[in-house]
Short mmCIF file of C-alpha atoms in Angstrom, two decimals:
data_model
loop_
_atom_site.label_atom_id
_atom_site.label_comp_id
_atom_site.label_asym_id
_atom_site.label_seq_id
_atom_site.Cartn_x
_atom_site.Cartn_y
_atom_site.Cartn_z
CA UNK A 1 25.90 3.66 -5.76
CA UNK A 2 24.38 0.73 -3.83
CA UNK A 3 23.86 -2.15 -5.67
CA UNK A 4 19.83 -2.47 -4.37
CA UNK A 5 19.16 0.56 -5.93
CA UNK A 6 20.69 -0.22 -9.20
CA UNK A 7 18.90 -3.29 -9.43
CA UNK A 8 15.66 -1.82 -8.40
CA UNK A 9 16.06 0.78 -10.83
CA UNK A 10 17.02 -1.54 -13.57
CA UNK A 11 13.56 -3.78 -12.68
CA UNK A 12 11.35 -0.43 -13.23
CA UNK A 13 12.78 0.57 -16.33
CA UNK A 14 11.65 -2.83 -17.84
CA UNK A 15 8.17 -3.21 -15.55
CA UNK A 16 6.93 -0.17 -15.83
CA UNK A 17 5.92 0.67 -19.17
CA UNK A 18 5.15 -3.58 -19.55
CA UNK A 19 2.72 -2.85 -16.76
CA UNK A 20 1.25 0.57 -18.16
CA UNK A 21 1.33 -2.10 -21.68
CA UNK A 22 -0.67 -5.22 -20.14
CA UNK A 23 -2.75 -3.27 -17.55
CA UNK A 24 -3.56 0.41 -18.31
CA UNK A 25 -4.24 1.72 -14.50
CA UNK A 26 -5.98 4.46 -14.15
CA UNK A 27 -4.11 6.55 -11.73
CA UNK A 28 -5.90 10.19 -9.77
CA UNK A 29 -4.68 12.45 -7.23
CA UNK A 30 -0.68 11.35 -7.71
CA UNK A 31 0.17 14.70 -7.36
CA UNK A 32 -0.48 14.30 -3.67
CA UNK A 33 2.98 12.05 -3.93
CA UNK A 34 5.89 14.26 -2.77
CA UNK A 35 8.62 14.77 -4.58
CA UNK A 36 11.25 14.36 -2.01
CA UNK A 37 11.08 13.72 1.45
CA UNK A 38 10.03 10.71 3.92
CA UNK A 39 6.82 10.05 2.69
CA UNK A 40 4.54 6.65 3.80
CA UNK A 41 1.60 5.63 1.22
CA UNK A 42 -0.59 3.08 2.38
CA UNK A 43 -4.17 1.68 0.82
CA UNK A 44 -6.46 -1.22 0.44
CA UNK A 45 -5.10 -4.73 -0.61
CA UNK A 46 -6.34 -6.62 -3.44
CA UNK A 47 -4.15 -8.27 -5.38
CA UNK A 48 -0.72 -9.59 -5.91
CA UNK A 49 -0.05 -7.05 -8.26
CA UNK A 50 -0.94 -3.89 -5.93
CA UNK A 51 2.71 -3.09 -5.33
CA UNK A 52 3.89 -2.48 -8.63
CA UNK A 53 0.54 -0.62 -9.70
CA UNK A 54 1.81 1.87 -6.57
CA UNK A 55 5.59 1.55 -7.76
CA UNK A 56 4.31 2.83 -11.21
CA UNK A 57 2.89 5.84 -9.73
CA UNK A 58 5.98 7.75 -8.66
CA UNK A 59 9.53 8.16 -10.12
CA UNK A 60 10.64 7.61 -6.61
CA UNK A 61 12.32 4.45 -5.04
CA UNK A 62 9.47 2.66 -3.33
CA UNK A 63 10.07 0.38 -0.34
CA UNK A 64 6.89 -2.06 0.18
CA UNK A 65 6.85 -4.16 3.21
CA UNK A 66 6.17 -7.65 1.67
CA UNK A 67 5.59 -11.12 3.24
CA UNK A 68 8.36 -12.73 4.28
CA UNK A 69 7.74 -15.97 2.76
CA UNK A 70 8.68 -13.84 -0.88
CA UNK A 71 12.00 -13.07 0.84
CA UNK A 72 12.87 -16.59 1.86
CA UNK A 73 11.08 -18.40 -1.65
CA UNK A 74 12.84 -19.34 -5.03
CA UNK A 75 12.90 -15.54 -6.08
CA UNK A 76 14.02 -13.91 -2.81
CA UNK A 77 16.68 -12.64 -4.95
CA UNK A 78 14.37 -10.85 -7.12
CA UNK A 79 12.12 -9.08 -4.04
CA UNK A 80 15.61 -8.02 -2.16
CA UNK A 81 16.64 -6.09 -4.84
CA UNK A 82 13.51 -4.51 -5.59
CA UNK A 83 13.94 -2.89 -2.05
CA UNK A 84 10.64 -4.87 -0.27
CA UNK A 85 11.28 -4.97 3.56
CA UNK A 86 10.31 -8.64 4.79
CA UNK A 87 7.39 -9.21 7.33
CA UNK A 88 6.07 -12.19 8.94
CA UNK A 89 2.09 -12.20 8.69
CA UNK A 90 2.10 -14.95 11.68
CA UNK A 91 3.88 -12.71 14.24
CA UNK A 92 1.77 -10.21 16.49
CA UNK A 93 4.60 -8.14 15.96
CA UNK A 94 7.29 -7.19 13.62
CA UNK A 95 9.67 -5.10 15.22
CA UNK A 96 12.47 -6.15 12.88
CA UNK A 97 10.71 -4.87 9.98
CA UNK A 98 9.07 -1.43 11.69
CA UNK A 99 13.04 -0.95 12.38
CA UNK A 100 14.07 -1.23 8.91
CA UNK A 101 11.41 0.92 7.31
CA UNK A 102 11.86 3.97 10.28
CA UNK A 103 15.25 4.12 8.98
CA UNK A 104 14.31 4.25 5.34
CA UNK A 105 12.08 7.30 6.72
CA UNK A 106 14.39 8.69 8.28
CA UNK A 107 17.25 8.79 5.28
CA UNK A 108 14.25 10.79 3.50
CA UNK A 109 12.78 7.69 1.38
CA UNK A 110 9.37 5.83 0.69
CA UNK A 111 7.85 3.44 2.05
CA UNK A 112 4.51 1.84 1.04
CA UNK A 113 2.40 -0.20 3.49
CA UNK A 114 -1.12 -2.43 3.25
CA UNK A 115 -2.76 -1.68 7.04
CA UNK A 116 -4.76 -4.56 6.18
CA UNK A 117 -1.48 -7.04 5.94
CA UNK A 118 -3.46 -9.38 3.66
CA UNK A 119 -5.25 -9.66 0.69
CA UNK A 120 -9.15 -8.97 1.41
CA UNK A 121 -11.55 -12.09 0.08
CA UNK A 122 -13.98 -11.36 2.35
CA UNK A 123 -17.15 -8.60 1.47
CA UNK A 124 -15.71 -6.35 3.80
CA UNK A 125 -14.80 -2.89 2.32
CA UNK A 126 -11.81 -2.86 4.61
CA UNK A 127 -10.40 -5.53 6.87
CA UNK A 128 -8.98 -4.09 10.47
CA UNK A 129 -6.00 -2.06 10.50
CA UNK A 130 -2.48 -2.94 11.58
CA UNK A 131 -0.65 -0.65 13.03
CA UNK A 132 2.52 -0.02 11.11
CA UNK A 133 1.49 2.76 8.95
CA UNK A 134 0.36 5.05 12.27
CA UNK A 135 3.53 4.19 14.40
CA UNK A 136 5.88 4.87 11.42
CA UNK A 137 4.13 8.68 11.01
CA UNK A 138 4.44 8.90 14.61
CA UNK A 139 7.74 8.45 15.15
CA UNK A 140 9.09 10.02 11.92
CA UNK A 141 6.63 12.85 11.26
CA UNK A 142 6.48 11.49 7.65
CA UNK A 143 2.80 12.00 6.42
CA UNK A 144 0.94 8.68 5.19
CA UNK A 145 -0.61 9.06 2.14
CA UNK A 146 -3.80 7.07 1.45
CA UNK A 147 -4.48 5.43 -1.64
CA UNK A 148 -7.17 3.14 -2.74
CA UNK A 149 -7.41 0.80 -5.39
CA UNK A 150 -10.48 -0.41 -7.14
CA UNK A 151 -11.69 -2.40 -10.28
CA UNK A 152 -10.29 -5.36 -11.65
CA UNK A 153 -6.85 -6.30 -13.27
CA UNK A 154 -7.64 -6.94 -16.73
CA UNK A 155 -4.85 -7.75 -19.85
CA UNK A 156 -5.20 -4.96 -22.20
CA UNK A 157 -8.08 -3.46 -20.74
CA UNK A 158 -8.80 -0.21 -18.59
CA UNK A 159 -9.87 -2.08 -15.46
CA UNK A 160 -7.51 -0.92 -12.50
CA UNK A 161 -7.66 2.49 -10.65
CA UNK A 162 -6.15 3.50 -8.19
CA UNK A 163 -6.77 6.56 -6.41
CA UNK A 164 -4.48 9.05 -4.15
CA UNK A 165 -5.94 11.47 -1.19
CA UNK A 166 -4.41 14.59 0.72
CA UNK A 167 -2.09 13.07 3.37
CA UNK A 168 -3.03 12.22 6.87
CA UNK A 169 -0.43 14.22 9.02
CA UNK A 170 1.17 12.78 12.61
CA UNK A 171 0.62 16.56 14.27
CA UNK A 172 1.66 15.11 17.58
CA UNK A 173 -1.02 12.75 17.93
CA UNK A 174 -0.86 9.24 19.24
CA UNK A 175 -0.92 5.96 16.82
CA UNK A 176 -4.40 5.04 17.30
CA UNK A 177 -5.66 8.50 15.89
CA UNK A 178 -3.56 8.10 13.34
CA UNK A 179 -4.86 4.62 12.36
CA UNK A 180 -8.14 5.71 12.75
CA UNK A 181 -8.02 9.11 10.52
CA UNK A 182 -6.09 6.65 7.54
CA UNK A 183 -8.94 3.77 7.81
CA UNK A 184 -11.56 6.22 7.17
CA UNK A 185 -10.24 8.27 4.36
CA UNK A 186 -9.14 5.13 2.66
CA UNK A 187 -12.88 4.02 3.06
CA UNK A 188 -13.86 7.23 1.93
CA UNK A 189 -11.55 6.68 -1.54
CA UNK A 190 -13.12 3.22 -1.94
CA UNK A 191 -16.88 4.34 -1.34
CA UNK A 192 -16.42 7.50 -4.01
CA UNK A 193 -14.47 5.36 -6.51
CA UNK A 194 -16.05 2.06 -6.68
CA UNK A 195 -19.48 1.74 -8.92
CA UNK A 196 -22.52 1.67 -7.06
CA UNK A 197 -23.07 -1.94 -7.50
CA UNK A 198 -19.97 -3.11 -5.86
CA UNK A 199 -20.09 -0.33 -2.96
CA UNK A 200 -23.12 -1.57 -2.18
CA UNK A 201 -22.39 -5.31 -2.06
CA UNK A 202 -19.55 -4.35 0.44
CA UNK A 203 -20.29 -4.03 4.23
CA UNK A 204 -18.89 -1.61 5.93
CA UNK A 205 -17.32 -2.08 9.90
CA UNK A 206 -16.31 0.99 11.12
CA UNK A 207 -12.53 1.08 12.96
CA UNK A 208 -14.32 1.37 16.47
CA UNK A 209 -16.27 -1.94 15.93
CA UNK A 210 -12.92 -3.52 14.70
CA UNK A 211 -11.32 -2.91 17.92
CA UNK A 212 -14.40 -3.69 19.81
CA UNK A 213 -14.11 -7.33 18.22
CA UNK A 214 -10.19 -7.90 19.30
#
C-alpha cells in the first residue's frame, strides 16, 4: 500500500471527528459526492481551514491543490502526506501541478480545487476564476462538483456550512464554458445559503466582467 495513503488515512482518522468536535459544519447536498470515480469538487475560498471542512465530507481520499509555500515550509512533511498537490500562486501557470492532478483523475481519484486560488478579503462574492478546475473536466471528463462554503468558523459552535450542488459536466465543451457554468452555480450556492444581511453586503461581478477587466 503506498505509504501517502497510509499516512493520509492515519491524519483523517484523528482530524476528522476533532474537526466535527471543535467546529460542527453543517454539511447539504454531499450526496452529490460520488462514490467512486474521477470526480473534481471545487468552491469558494475562505479560510485556512476550507480543505479539511471538504476532506470531512467524503470517505474518499481527497487531493487539494495547496500553495506551494506549505510544501516547501517547516511542515511540508505533514501536507505531502496528506496528498495536497503543490502550486505556485505567483506563476501565470502551473503546468507541473495541472499534470499531477490529471493523473490523479485519471487513476479514478479526487481532487479538490479553489478557482479563486486565494483566500477572498475583499466584498466580492467571488473573486475571478482560474482555470484549473475547467481544463481538468475537459481533458478527463471527470465532472466538477461545486460546493460553497458560508458562515463563520466558530469553536464549539454551529457556524460553518458548506453546501454541495449537482455537478457541472465537460459534455464536449471547451474550458471557458466550463469555467463559466462552475462560477455561476457556485454564486448561486453562496446567494441561497448566505443570510440576507451578508448577501447583500457582497457585490456581485459577473464572470464576463471578470474577463473584461484582464
Amino acid at each position: 500500500m503506498d505509504r501517502s495513503y497510509i499516512i493520509y488515512k492515519l491524519l483523517r482518522a484523528v482530524f476528522k471527528p476533532l474537526f466535527h468536535i471543535l467546529y460542527r459544519p453543517v454539511i447539504v447536498g454531499r450526496e452529490y459526492i460520488p462514490k467512486n470515480g474521477a470526480v473534481v469538487v471545487a468552491g469558494n475560498h475562505k479560510h485556512a481551514l476550507d480543505p479539511i471542512l471538504v476532506d470531512v465530507c467524503t470517505k474518499r481520499v481527497v487531493h487539494t491543490l495547496a500553495k506551494k509555500e506549505l510544501h516547501d515550509g517547516r511542515f511540508g512533511a505533514f501536507f505531502r502526506g496528506a496528498g495536497t498537490i503543490p502550486v505556485d500562486l505567483h506563476s501565470a501557470h502551473n503546468p507541473a501541478a495541472l499534470d499531477a492532478a490529471i493523473k490523479v483523475l485519471q487513476t479514478g481519484g479526487m481532487i479538490n480545487v479553489s478557482p479563486e486560488a486565494k483566500r477572498n478579503y475583499t466584498n466580492e462574492l467571488l473573486l475571478p476564476f482560474k482555470f484549473g478546475a475547467a481544463v481538468m473536466s475537459h481533458r478527463t471528463g471527470a465532472p466538477v462538483i461545486p460546493y460553497a462554503i458560508t458562515g463563520e468558523y466558530r469553536l464549539f459552535r454551529r457556524g460553518i456550512k458548506i453546501v454541495f450542488g449537482a455537478p457541472v459536466h465537460a459534455d464536449g465543451r471547451e474550458p471557458d464554458d466550463i469555467n463559466r457554468e462552475l462560477y455561476d452555480t457556485i454564486a448561486g450556492l453562496l446567494r441561497d445559503t448566505m443570510p440576507d444581511s451578508q448577501r447583500d453586503s457582497r457585490n456581485f461581478t459577473s464572470y464576463d466582467e471578470w474577463r473584461d477587466r484582464s
